[in-house]
Amino acid sequence: MKRILTALVLLAVFVPILIFSHTAAYPVFLALAGTMCVWETSRCKGLNKKYYLWVPSALYVSFSAFAARLDSKLFLAATLVFLVYIWFSGVFYYGKTNISELAFIGFIGFYIAFGVYSVVSVRDAWQKLYLLVFVAPWVSDAMAMYTGKLFGKR
């Protein structure tokens, strides 16, 4: 019951954003969601106190949501700037950070930014088909939950 109530609350928030996806609300929502993803992932790795790593990554992810509506070359330029920043962070923050943290935040930033950029681009390219990006995982997740309840131990 708790999952169903959570799903209903999330649908009440998310469905209006999907309905108004042609407006600026869609990239703004995805920019906020992407920023929260970067922060949460950084926090799980213990990098949330290293603002010089996760804040530029969050800015890059936020910019990627708007770059999809503006020009794909902006996304490529932002990616290059972000990767150069990560590369130079190894020099400027030598001793404060190590190569595994830089590689992690660089990968996470690019991974989330590319996902956000792709979702906005798919929405703009296929106005009705983009809903499959959301509906397919929702349906498969719901079916997995109900199948597990029906055939699982508990």
mmCIF file of N, CA and C in Angstrom, residues 50 52 89-98 101:
data_model
loop_
_atom_site.group_PDB
_atom_site.id
_atom_site.type_symbol
_atom_site.label_atom_id
_atom_site.label_comp_id
_atom_site.label_asym_id
_atom_site.label_seq_id
_atom_site.Cartn_x
_atom_site.Cartn_y
_atom_site.Cartn_z
ATOM 1 N N LYS A 50 33.360 17.742 -0.900
ATOM 2 C CA LYS A 50 34.287 18.260 -1.908
ATOM 3 C C LYS A 50 33.483 18.993 -2.983
ATOM 4 N N TYR A 52 34.223 21.351 -4.917
ATOM 5 C CA TYR A 52 34.933 21.615 -6.163
ATOM 6 C C TYR A 52 34.817 20.453 -7.147
ATOM 7 N N SER A 89 41.577 19.596 -12.300
ATOM 8 C CA SER A 89 41.332 19.442 -10.859
ATOM 9 C C SER A 89 42.356 18.522 -10.225
ATOM 10 N N GLY A 90 42.810 17.564 -10.995
ATOM 11 C CA GLY A 90 43.854 16.683 -10.487
ATOM 12 C C GLY A 90 45.138 17.425 -10.169
ATOM 13 N N VAL A 91 45.393 18.515 -10.902
ATOM 14 C CA VAL A 91 46.595 19.312 -10.672
ATOM 15 C C VAL A 91 46.356 20.331 -9.557
ATOM 16 N N PHE A 92 45.255 21.071 -9.659
ATOM 17 C CA PHE A 92 44.990 22.150 -8.718
ATOM 18 C C PHE A 92 44.645 21.659 -7.315
ATOM 19 N N TYR A 93 44.019 20.506 -7.228
ATOM 20 C CA TYR A 93 43.628 19.965 -5.922
ATOM 21 C C TYR A 93 44.469 18.744 -5.568
ATOM 22 N N TYR A 94 45.703 18.742 -5.999
ATOM 23 C CA TYR A 94 46.624 17.647 -5.696
ATOM 24 C C TYR A 94 46.786 17.523 -4.180
ATOM 25 N N GLY A 95 46.605 16.326 -3.695
ATOM 26 C CA GLY A 95 46.689 16.086 -2.259
ATOM 27 C C GLY A 95 45.328 16.114 -1.583
ATOM 28 N N LYS A 96 44.373 16.880 -2.134
ATOM 29 C CA LYS A 96 43.025 16.927 -1.561
ATOM 30 C C LYS A 96 42.133 15.847 -2.161
ATOM 31 N N THR A 97 42.481 15.400 -3.339
ATOM 32 C CA THR A 97 41.672 14.409 -4.036
ATOM 33 C C THR A 97 42.597 13.420 -4.733
ATOM 34 N N ASN A 98 42.042 12.292 -5.124
ATOM 35 C CA ASN A 98 42.844 11.310 -5.843
ATOM 36 C C ASN A 98 42.203 10.993 -7.193
ATOM 37 N N GLU A 101 38.607 9.444 -7.337
ATOM 38 C CA GLU A 101 37.507 10.393 -7.116
ATOM 39 C C GLU A 101 37.255 11.237 -8.364
#
